[in-house]
Tab-separated table of C-alpha atoms in Angstrom:
chain	number	residue	atom	x	y	z
A	124	MET	CA	-35.292	2.986	-26.209
A	125	GLU	CA	-36.777	-0.196	-24.725
A	126	VAL	CA	-37.252	0.538	-20.944
A	127	TYR	CA	-35.351	-2.735	-20.149
A	128	HIS	CA	-32.618	-1.145	-21.760
A	129	MET	CA	-32.790	1.099	-19.640
A	130	ILE	CA	-33.026	-0.406	-16.402
A	131	GLY	CA	-30.151	-2.726	-17.159
A	132	LEU	CA	-27.272	0.547	-18.119
A	133	SER	CA	-29.139	1.981	-15.166
A	134	LEU	CA	-27.911	-1.324	-13.308
A	135	ILE	CA	-24.797	-1.546	-14.738
A	136	PHE	CA	-24.047	2.376	-13.505
A	137	PHE	CA	-25.198	1.056	-10.018
A	138	ALA	CA	-22.487	-1.831	-9.775
A	139	HIS	CA	-19.918	-0.365	-11.500
A	140	SER	CA	-20.264	2.399	-8.843
A	141	LEU	CA	-20.242	-0.406	-5.997
A	142	TRP	CA	-17.533	-2.112	-7.553
A	143	CYS	CA	-15.212	1.004	-7.973
A	144	LEU	CA	-15.835	2.106	-4.641
A	145	ASN	CA	-14.680	-1.456	-2.839
A	146	LEU	CA	-12.479	-2.074	-5.954
A	147	TYR	CA	-9.356	-0.768	-3.893
A	148	ASP	CA	-8.587	1.758	-0.728
A	149	ASN	CA	-10.175	5.715	-1.089
A	150	LYS	CA	-7.827	8.581	-0.410
A	151	LEU	CA	-11.527	9.805	1.472
A	152	SER	CA	-13.995	9.282	4.301
A	153	LYS	CA	-15.613	5.860	3.548
A	154	ARG	CA	-18.914	8.195	3.812
A	155	LEU	CA	-17.538	10.756	1.683
A	156	SER	CA	-16.472	8.203	-0.947
A	157	GLU	CA	-19.674	7.059	-1.389
A	158	GLY	CA	-21.687	10.067	-1.299
A	159	ILE	CA	-19.239	10.857	-4.668
A	160	TYR	CA	-20.072	7.756	-6.493
A	161	PHE	CA	-23.619	7.124	-6.031
A	162	SER	CA	-23.777	11.003	-6.883
A	163	ILE	CA	-22.207	10.476	-9.967
A	164	ASP	CA	-24.044	7.616	-11.050
A	165	ILE	CA	-27.366	8.940	-10.181
A	166	VAL	CA	-26.513	12.146	-12.351
A	167	VAL	CA	-24.976	9.807	-14.917
A	168	THR	CA	-27.577	7.675	-15.184
A	169	PHE	CA	-30.156	10.681	-15.919
A	170	LEU	CA	-28.366	12.436	-18.885
A	171	CYS	CA	-28.202	8.271	-20.171
A	172	ILE	CA	-31.598	8.181	-20.119
A	173	CYS	CA	-32.166	11.652	-21.285
A	174	PHE	CA	-29.594	10.621	-24.084
A	175	CYS	CA	-31.705	7.568	-25.160
A	176	LEU	CA	-35.038	9.721	-25.457
A	177	ILE	CA	-33.558	12.323	-27.739
A	178	TYR	CA	-30.841	10.264	-29.799
A	179	ASP	CA	-32.262	8.924	-33.475
A	180	GLY	CA	-30.041	5.983	-33.484
A	181	ASN	CA	-30.574	2.213	-33.318
A	182	ASN	CA	-30.621	0.735	-29.550
A	183	ASN	CA	-26.651	-1.118	-30.300
A	184	GLN	CA	-25.500	2.321	-31.058
A	185	LYS	CA	-26.932	3.684	-27.993
A	186	ILE	CA	-25.624	0.989	-25.816
A	187	THR	CA	-22.138	1.250	-27.541
A	188	VAL	CA	-21.848	4.642	-26.905
A	189	LEU	CA	-23.393	4.836	-23.085
A	190	PHE	CA	-21.022	1.542	-22.342
A	191	PHE	CA	-17.659	4.077	-23.170
A	192	VAL	CA	-19.565	7.242	-21.256
A	193	ALA	CA	-19.553	4.540	-18.577
A	194	PHE	CA	-16.075	3.424	-18.870
A	195	VAL	CA	-14.349	6.645	-19.351
A	196	ILE	CA	-16.578	8.531	-16.039
A	197	VAL	CA	-15.903	5.257	-13.725
A	198	SER	CA	-12.271	4.949	-14.711
A	199	THR	CA	-11.301	8.443	-14.195
A	200	THR	CA	-13.417	8.767	-10.978
A	201	PHE	CA	-12.002	5.365	-9.655
A	202	PHE	CA	-8.565	7.153	-9.988
A	203	LEU	CA	-9.436	10.297	-8.552
A	204	LEU	CA	-10.566	9.006	-5.873
A	205	SER	CA	-8.510	5.882	-4.680
A	206	LYS	CA	-5.236	5.419	-3.273
A	207	GLY	CA	-1.880	3.410	-4.546
A	208	TYR	CA	0.663	3.051	-7.192
A	209	PHE	CA	-1.138	4.112	-10.895
A	210	PHE	CA	0.092	1.062	-12.732
A	211	LYS	CA	-1.122	-1.372	-9.807
A	212	LYS	CA	-4.889	1.111	-10.342
A	213	LEU	CA	-4.371	0.118	-13.921
A	214	PHE	CA	-3.892	-3.205	-13.206
A	215	LEU	CA	-7.035	-3.452	-11.096
A	216	ILE	CA	-9.540	-1.400	-13.084
A	217	PHE	CA	-9.316	-3.127	-16.663
A	218	THR	CA	-9.239	-7.117	-14.594
A	219	TYR	CA	-12.375	-5.588	-13.255
A	220	TYR	CA	-13.585	-4.778	-16.715
A	221	ILE	CA	-12.323	-8.319	-17.703
A	222	PHE	CA	-14.304	-9.384	-15.483
A	223	PHE	CA	-17.348	-7.412	-16.423
A	224	CYS	CA	-16.981	-8.309	-20.071
A	225	ILE	CA	-16.926	-12.257	-19.101
A	226	ALA	CA	-20.416	-11.748	-16.973
A	227	HIS	CA	-21.649	-9.925	-20.011
A	228	ASN	CA	-21.091	-12.151	-22.708
A	229	LEU	CA	-21.693	-15.275	-20.466
A	230	SER	CA	-25.236	-13.806	-19.250
A	231	TYR	CA	-26.408	-13.366	-22.989
A	232	LEU	CA	-24.801	-17.162	-23.703
A	233	ILE	CA	-26.966	-17.840	-21.353
A	234	ALA	CA	-29.908	-15.987	-22.248
A	235	SER	CA	-29.472	-17.803	-25.576
A	236	CYS	CA	-29.931	-20.785	-24.279
A	237	PHE	CA	-34.047	-19.966	-24.268
A	238	ALA	CA	-34.844	-16.938	-26.311
A	239	THR	CA	-33.327	-15.494	-29.455
A	240	PRO	CA	-31.595	-12.156	-30.041
A	241	ALA	CA	-34.779	-11.121	-31.525
A	242	GLU	CA	-36.903	-11.899	-28.665
A	243	THR	CA	-37.525	-9.483	-25.713
A	244	PRO	CA	-37.117	-12.605	-23.226
A	245	TYR	CA	-33.620	-12.908	-24.405
A	246	TYR	CA	-32.300	-9.300	-23.356
A	247	LEU	CA	-34.561	-9.494	-20.094
A	248	ILE	CA	-32.924	-12.878	-18.877
A	249	GLY	CA	-29.670	-11.005	-19.982
A	250	ILE	CA	-29.799	-8.427	-17.731
A	251	SER	CA	-31.054	-10.268	-14.732
A	252	ILE	CA	-28.162	-12.929	-15.107
A	253	ARG	CA	-25.626	-10.298	-15.705
A	254	SER	CA	-26.860	-8.147	-12.866
A	255	ILE	CA	-26.550	-11.205	-10.150
A	256	LEU	CA	-23.101	-11.705	-11.475
A	257	HIS	CA	-22.233	-8.559	-11.535
A	258	ILE	CA	-23.277	-7.107	-8.114
A	259	GLY	CA	-22.978	-10.858	-6.792
A	260	ALA	CA	-19.252	-11.375	-7.282
A	261	LEU	CA	-18.360	-8.438	-4.984
A	262	ILE	CA	-19.383	-10.128	-1.345
A	263	PRO	CA	-16.489	-12.424	-2.028
A	264	TYR	CA	-13.938	-10.107	-3.506
A	265	VAL	CA	-14.495	-7.871	-0.260
A	266	PHE	CA	-14.558	-10.851	2.108
A	267	TRP	CA	-11.923	-12.844	0.887
A	268	VAL	CA	-9.876	-10.778	-2.000
A	269	LYS	CA	-9.493	-6.837	-1.354
A	270	GLU	CA	-7.467	-7.432	2.152
A	271	ARG	CA	-5.032	-10.016	0.151
A	272	ILE	CA	-4.584	-7.396	-2.792
A	273	LEU	CA	-4.317	-4.003	-0.565
A	274	LYS	CA	-1.224	-6.498	1.688
A	275	VAL	CA	1.338	-7.172	-1.688
A	276	ARG	CA	4.587	-5.508	-0.529
A	277	VAL	CA	5.543	-5.185	-4.453
A	278	TYR	CA	7.796	-1.454	-4.393
A	279	ASP	CA	9.116	-1.276	-7.497
A	280	LYS	CA	5.962	0.828	-9.706
A	281	LYS	CA	7.492	-0.708	-13.000
A	282	GLN	CA	7.240	-4.238	-12.224
A	283	TRP	CA	3.156	-3.394	-12.598
A	284	ILE	CA	3.428	-2.248	-16.133
A	285	PRO	CA	4.169	-5.850	-17.789
A	286	LEU	CA	1.009	-6.956	-15.713
A	287	CYS	CA	-1.302	-3.317	-16.915
A	288	ALA	CA	0.088	-4.282	-20.437
A	289	VAL	CA	-1.612	-7.761	-20.793
A	290	SER	CA	-4.718	-6.515	-18.803
A	291	ILE	CA	-5.314	-4.244	-21.468
A	292	LEU	CA	-4.703	-6.871	-24.285
A	293	PHE	CA	-7.055	-9.191	-22.971
A	294	PHE	CA	-9.881	-6.166	-21.822
A	295	CYS	CA	-9.809	-5.562	-26.025
A	296	LEU	CA	-9.761	-9.125	-27.121
A	297	HIS	CA	-13.380	-9.505	-24.581
A	298	SER	CA	-14.317	-5.770	-25.201
A	299	VAL	CA	-14.482	-6.312	-28.716
A	300	TRP	CA	-16.409	-10.194	-28.256
A	301	LEU	CA	-18.947	-7.871	-26.092
A	302	ALA	CA	-19.758	-5.531	-28.668
A	303	VAL	CA	-20.108	-8.234	-31.728
A	304	GLY	CA	-21.070	-11.240	-29.716
A	305	THR	CA	-24.231	-10.561	-27.513
A	306	ASN	CA	-25.939	-10.354	-31.244
A	307	VAL	CA	-25.050	-14.065	-32.352
A	308	TRP	CA	-24.983	-16.232	-29.743
A	309	ASN	CA	-25.998	-19.371	-31.942
A	310	TYR	CA	-25.415	-22.928	-30.555
A	311	HIS	CA	-25.451	-23.898	-34.189
A	312	THR	CA	-22.154	-21.900	-34.856
A	313	TYR	CA	-18.432	-21.812	-33.138
A	314	ASP	CA	-19.264	-18.807	-31.643
A	315	VAL	CA	-19.394	-20.484	-27.580
A	316	VAL	CA	-16.562	-22.677	-28.583
A	317	ILE	CA	-14.236	-19.132	-29.785
A	318	PHE	CA	-16.140	-17.709	-26.479
A	319	LEU	CA	-15.258	-20.673	-24.025
A	320	LEU	CA	-11.487	-20.601	-25.197
A	321	LEU	CA	-10.975	-17.201	-24.872
A	322	LEU	CA	-12.419	-17.642	-21.187
A	323	VAL	CA	-9.971	-20.622	-20.428
A	324	VAL	CA	-6.782	-18.135	-21.936
A	325	THR	CA	-8.067	-15.986	-19.234
A	326	PHE	CA	-8.290	-17.754	-16.322
A	327	GLY	CA	-4.922	-19.170	-17.384
A	328	LEU	CA	-3.314	-16.099	-17.969
A	329	TYR	CA	-4.921	-14.777	-14.591
A	330	VAL	CA	-3.497	-17.696	-12.805
A	331	ILE	CA	-0.212	-16.890	-14.022
A	332	ILE	CA	-0.543	-13.174	-13.067
A	333	ILE	CA	-1.565	-14.416	-9.567
A	334	TYR	CA	1.686	-16.181	-9.346
A	335	THR	CA	3.926	-13.484	-10.766
A	336	ILE	CA	2.343	-11.291	-7.981
A	337	ASN	CA	2.859	-13.606	-5.486
A	338	TYR	CA	6.782	-14.073	-6.508
A	339	MET	CA	6.803	-10.306	-6.140
A	340	ASN	CA	5.297	-10.426	-2.660
A	341	ALA	CA	7.433	-12.543	-2.000
A	342	CYS	CA	10.700	-10.711	-2.666
A	343	ALA	CA	9.636	-7.770	-1.434
A	344	GLU	CA	9.085	-9.561	2.018
A	345	ASN	CA	12.807	-11.154	1.630
A	346	ASP	CA	14.085	-7.309	0.888
A	347	GLN	CA	12.459	-6.608	4.383
A	348	VAL	CA	14.299	-10.009	5.929
A	349	LYS	CA	17.100	-8.865	4.528
A	350	LEU	CA	16.685	-5.931	6.131
A	351	HIS	CA	15.368	-6.519	10.035
A	352	SER	CA	18.214	-9.178	9.973
A	353	LYS	CA	21.194	-6.331	8.978
A	354	PHE	CA	19.817	-4.607	12.166
A	355	LEU	CA	20.239	-7.602	14.001
A	356	LEU	CA	23.769	-7.848	12.622
A	357	ASP	CA	24.667	-3.862	13.835
A	358	GLN	CA	22.847	-4.272	17.224
A	359	ILE	CA	25.150	-7.870	17.471
A	360	GLN	CA	28.390	-5.962	16.560
A	361	ASN	CA	27.490	-3.025	19.132
A	362	TYR	CA	27.032	-5.589	21.500
A	363	GLU	CA	30.343	-7.150	20.993
A	364	ARG	CA	32.122	-3.881	20.622
A	365	SER	CA	30.537	-2.888	24.421
A	366	GLU	CA	31.598	-6.176	26.005
A	367	GLU	CA	34.834	-6.007	24.323
A	368	LYS	CA	35.402	-2.054	25.951
A	369	ASN	CA	33.708	-3.657	29.470
A	370	SER	CA	36.400	-6.570	29.903
A	371	GLN	CA	38.649	-4.017	29.145
A	372	PHE	CA	37.970	-1.537	31.959
A	373	ARG	CA	37.357	-4.548	34.338
A	374	HIS	CA	40.573	-5.780	34.008
A	375	ASP	CA	41.645	-2.166	35.009
A	376	VAL	CA	39.380	-2.123	37.933
A	377	ARG	CA	42.319	-2.668	39.834
A	378	HIS	CA	44.447	-0.468	39.143
A	379	HIS	CA	41.421	2.262	39.331
A	380	LEU	CA	40.798	1.217	43.111
A	381	LEU	CA	44.274	1.854	43.652
A	382	HIS	CA	44.030	4.883	42.443
A	383	MET	CA	41.455	6.564	44.611
A	384	ALA	CA	42.921	4.650	47.463
A	385	ASN	CA	46.133	6.442	46.948
A	386	LEU	CA	44.027	9.474	46.615
A	387	ILE	CA	41.987	9.092	49.987
A	388	ASP	CA	45.405	8.180	51.665
A	389	ALA	CA	47.170	11.317	50.789
A	390	GLY	CA	44.504	13.456	52.288
A	391	ASN	CA	42.977	14.624	48.880
A	392	PRO	CA	39.219	13.917	49.011
A	393	LYS	CA	37.912	15.699	46.746
A	394	ALA	CA	40.723	14.522	44.041
A	395	ALA	CA	39.009	11.473	44.681
A	396	LEU	CA	35.687	11.762	44.307
A	397	ASP	CA	36.130	13.888	40.900
A	398	TYR	CA	38.283	10.793	40.018
A	399	ILE	CA	34.508	8.820	41.028
A	400	GLU	CA	32.553	11.213	38.995
A	401	GLU	CA	34.801	10.490	35.836
A	402	TYR	CA	35.073	6.805	36.794
A	403	ASP	CA	30.571	6.730	36.574
A	404	LYS	CA	30.380	8.255	33.221
A	405	VAL	CA	32.666	6.117	31.318
A	406	VAL	CA	30.681	3.147	32.840
A	407	LEU	CA	27.169	4.573	31.419
A	408	SER	CA	29.128	5.288	28.514
A	409	LEU	CA	29.935	1.345	27.900
A	410	SER	CA	26.409	0.156	28.288
A	411	GLN	CA	24.164	-0.321	26.129
A	412	LYS	CA	21.396	2.251	26.194
A	413	ARG	CA	17.648	0.585	25.675
A	414	TYR	CA	15.163	3.045	24.726
A	415	CYS	CA	11.925	0.727	25.172
A	416	THR	CA	11.386	-2.811	25.550
A	417	ASN	CA	9.717	-3.789	22.354
A	418	ALA	CA	12.645	-5.866	21.293
A	419	VAL	CA	12.711	-4.700	17.412
A	420	ILE	CA	12.289	-1.217	18.034
A	421	ASN	CA	15.124	-0.927	20.661
A	422	ASN	CA	17.392	-2.958	18.200
A	423	LEU	CA	16.768	-0.972	15.174
A	424	LEU	CA	16.459	2.003	17.462
A	425	SER	CA	20.194	1.171	19.224
A	426	SER	CA	21.434	0.494	15.441
A	427	TYR	CA	20.828	3.628	14.050
A	428	GLY	CA	22.096	5.364	17.388
A	429	ALA	CA	25.184	3.800	16.795
A	430	ARG	CA	25.050	4.515	13.289
A	431	PHE	CA	23.877	8.491	14.385
A	432	GLN	CA	27.046	9.158	16.556
A	433	GLU	CA	29.558	7.803	13.792
A	434	ARG	CA	28.293	10.389	11.965
A	435	ASN	CA	28.448	13.360	14.518
A	436	ILE	CA	24.422	13.454	14.845
A	437	ALA	CA	22.698	14.230	17.200
A	438	PHE	CA	19.817	11.671	17.764
A	439	SER	CA	16.869	11.475	20.317
A	440	VAL	CA	14.781	8.928	21.083
A	441	LYS	CA	11.352	9.184	22.920
A	442	CYS	CA	10.100	5.957	22.821
A	443	GLN	CA	6.353	5.055	24.653
A	444	VAL	CA	5.837	1.973	22.734
A	445	ASN	CA	6.708	-1.016	25.137
A	446	GLU	CA	4.088	-3.927	24.161
A	447	LYS	CA	4.249	-6.103	21.347
A	448	LEU	CA	2.086	-4.271	18.412
A	449	LYS	CA	-0.418	-5.782	16.096
A	450	MET	CA	2.225	-5.379	13.171
A	451	LYS	CA	4.531	-7.517	11.092
A	452	ASP	CA	7.888	-7.497	12.185
A	453	ILE	CA	9.251	-7.040	9.128
A	454	ASP	CA	7.015	-4.104	8.377
A	455	LEU	CA	7.883	-2.306	11.536
A	456	VAL	CA	10.899	-2.547	10.573
A	457	SER	CA	10.431	-1.241	7.153
A	458	MET	CA	8.856	1.444	8.310
A	459	LEU	CA	10.927	2.822	10.939
A	460	GLY	CA	14.044	1.691	8.885
A	461	ASN	CA	13.379	3.385	6.287
A	462	LEU	CA	12.365	6.850	8.099
A	463	LEU	CA	15.590	7.051	9.744
A	464	GLU	CA	17.996	5.895	6.823
A	465	ASN	CA	15.888	9.025	4.872
A	466	ALA	CA	16.363	11.422	8.091
A	467	MET	CA	19.986	10.296	8.581
A	468	HIS	CA	20.804	11.152	5.269
A	469	ALA	CA	18.972	14.107	4.822
A	470	SER	CA	20.921	15.761	8.058
A	471	GLU	CA	24.265	14.439	6.772
A	472	LYS	CA	23.533	16.918	3.405
A	473	SER	CA	22.619	19.756	5.637
A	474	THR	CA	25.417	22.759	5.657
A	475	LYS	CA	23.903	23.537	9.056
A	476	GLU	CA	25.917	23.540	12.142
A	477	THR	CA	23.840	21.553	14.903
A	478	LYS	CA	22.358	18.452	12.702
A	479	MET	CA	20.375	16.670	14.903
A	480	THR	CA	17.186	13.512	13.737
A	481	ALA	CA	14.900	12.847	16.684
A	482	ILE	CA	11.957	10.381	16.713
A	483	TYR	CA	9.377	10.436	18.907
A	484	LEU	CA	7.197	7.145	19.446
A	485	THR	CA	3.962	6.920	21.001
A	486	ARG	CA	0.636	4.971	21.601
A	487	ASN	CA	-2.729	5.430	23.101
A	488	ASP	CA	-5.635	3.502	22.954
A	489	HIS	CA	-6.903	4.177	19.775
A	490	HIS	CA	-3.450	5.053	17.635
A	491	LEU	CA	0.187	4.339	17.636
A	492	MET	CA	2.275	7.346	16.530
A	493	ILE	CA	5.132	8.639	14.871
A	494	VAL	CA	6.892	11.250	14.554
A	495	CYS	CA	10.140	12.104	12.970
A	496	GLU	CA	11.794	15.437	12.728
A	497	ASN	CA	15.284	16.149	10.990
A	498	THR	CA	17.245	18.827	9.845
A	499	CYS	CA	17.766	19.209	5.770
A	500	ASP	CA	18.412	21.705	3.092
A	501	GLU	CA	16.826	20.625	-0.076
A	502	PRO	CA	13.067	21.070	-0.337
A	503	LEU	CA	11.105	18.679	-0.914
A	504	GLU	CA	7.740	19.159	-3.861
A	505	LEU	CA	4.655	17.621	-1.514
A	506	VAL	CA	1.680	17.662	-3.220
A	507	ASP	CA	-1.242	16.692	-0.514
A	508	GLY	CA	1.420	16.080	1.887
A	509	ILE	CA	3.494	13.082	0.308
A	510	PRO	CA	7.189	14.217	-1.579
A	511	LYS	CA	6.004	13.880	-5.113
A	512	ASN	CA	9.679	12.005	-6.388
A	513	LYS	CA	9.388	8.986	-4.553
A	514	GLY	CA	12.256	6.842	-3.871
A	515	ILE	CA	11.970	3.187	-2.484
A	516	GLY	CA	12.584	4.373	0.901
A	517	ILE	CA	9.319	6.608	0.899
A	518	LEU	CA	7.217	4.254	-1.648
A	519	SER	CA	8.212	1.520	1.374
A	520	ILE	CA	6.193	3.673	3.561
A	521	LEU	CA	3.434	4.429	1.830
A	522	ASN	CA	3.022	0.669	1.359
A	523	VAL	CA	2.926	-0.141	4.977
A	524	CYS	CA	1.012	2.430	5.869
A	525	GLN	CA	-1.425	1.214	2.969
A	526	ILE	CA	-1.360	-1.931	4.673
A	527	TYR	CA	-2.776	-1.275	7.927
A	528	HIS	CA	-4.515	1.682	6.863
A	529	GLY	CA	-2.289	4.094	8.184
A	530	GLN	CA	-1.531	7.811	7.488
A	531	VAL	CA	1.144	9.409	6.769
A	532	ARG	CA	1.923	13.071	6.259
A	533	TYR	CA	5.176	15.458	5.480
A	534	GLN	CA	5.875	18.887	6.061
A	535	ILE	CA	9.061	21.426	5.759
A	536	THR	CA	9.443	24.293	8.180
A	537	ASN	CA	12.207	26.501	8.814
A	538	GLY	CA	14.888	23.658	7.297
A	539	ILE	CA	13.110	21.169	9.681
A	540	CYS	CA	11.532	18.039	7.443
A	541	SER	CA	8.946	16.791	9.855
A	542	VAL	CA	7.119	13.062	9.069
A	543	CYS	CA	4.044	12.321	10.824
A	544	ILE	CA	2.514	8.775	11.001
A	545	ALA	CA	-0.804	7.235	12.494
A	546	PHE	CA	-1.621	4.464	12.537
A	547	PRO	CA	-5.510	3.454	14.009
A	548	LEU	CA	-5.114	0.164	16.751
């Protein structure tokens, strides 16, 4: 097999590794992920060169086999090392493969303007243009596209299935053209027209897909806004109930003062002091509890404090977050709301005599830490510290953690479920 074909295949494996490393968030640290990807890249490149030297087939057969090997190895590594929903990752990897097929076909289409497939310059020009397009496109993706993909708030995994199906279908079309088109480019045939038509249709399709993703993201944001509004309404209702009780109490103040005066006049100061102590407790119970000066967190905790009290579940809070966080209010409400909602339902279902939920929020110079503990009976099946069966609530928490590069871990010990979340600041 010619040397330039081996160089081209090595560049493909290298570019695939670069792309998959940066295509989405990785489960492992950046340095460890880089080490794994490029170790696989070196090993696979070496094996491919050995295969080319040993296998007796023609160049087209060798290239077809090695393209398939690259597809399988790169896809497997990406799915094992990247975070996120399976179907979202599937959509991303096939979208990337579509781009690669377009770059490959376009490069050889340009090369056909300068040489025929029978000539060596045809492949050298094609490999050079493909490598420039393939690796060069990574820069705008990392700096302008990746962050937007990470921030897509779509919590229903099934919504990604039709997008995956369409991307797989178009990948099949482009991969077939990749297999047959490289050797048939000729400006005197309809091949160029077919390719350009396929390119236009693919571009139009992805315009529709991007619009659909933005629409799903907007729907998810609207759901979070509704959740935020619900907590605000609960807080307003709590204030209204408190104000109504205060009004009644203020109306009765004169009677309370007269009663204490009568006790003192009757020479019974101890009874008057006991009455004042009881009066003080009632006044304190009527005041709205303030957990922190962060309005969003305080409103949410106040809302859930009333709900826990209605269900006779002990609710304790320790909050040391007093300034506004660098996090959208809807994301903060979505995460804390779902965290407390899950804790409340688990505590309510618990058969223990003492039911409790406790939440601790604190921040330092580097991290925002959130720990939530609650009584529970039903054991959660955990995989790497995350529940295996994820409902919408847990998916929402994970999605917010993903957007802001946070870490979350669940643990169950002696009937207590603990959730620890850490966000870098």
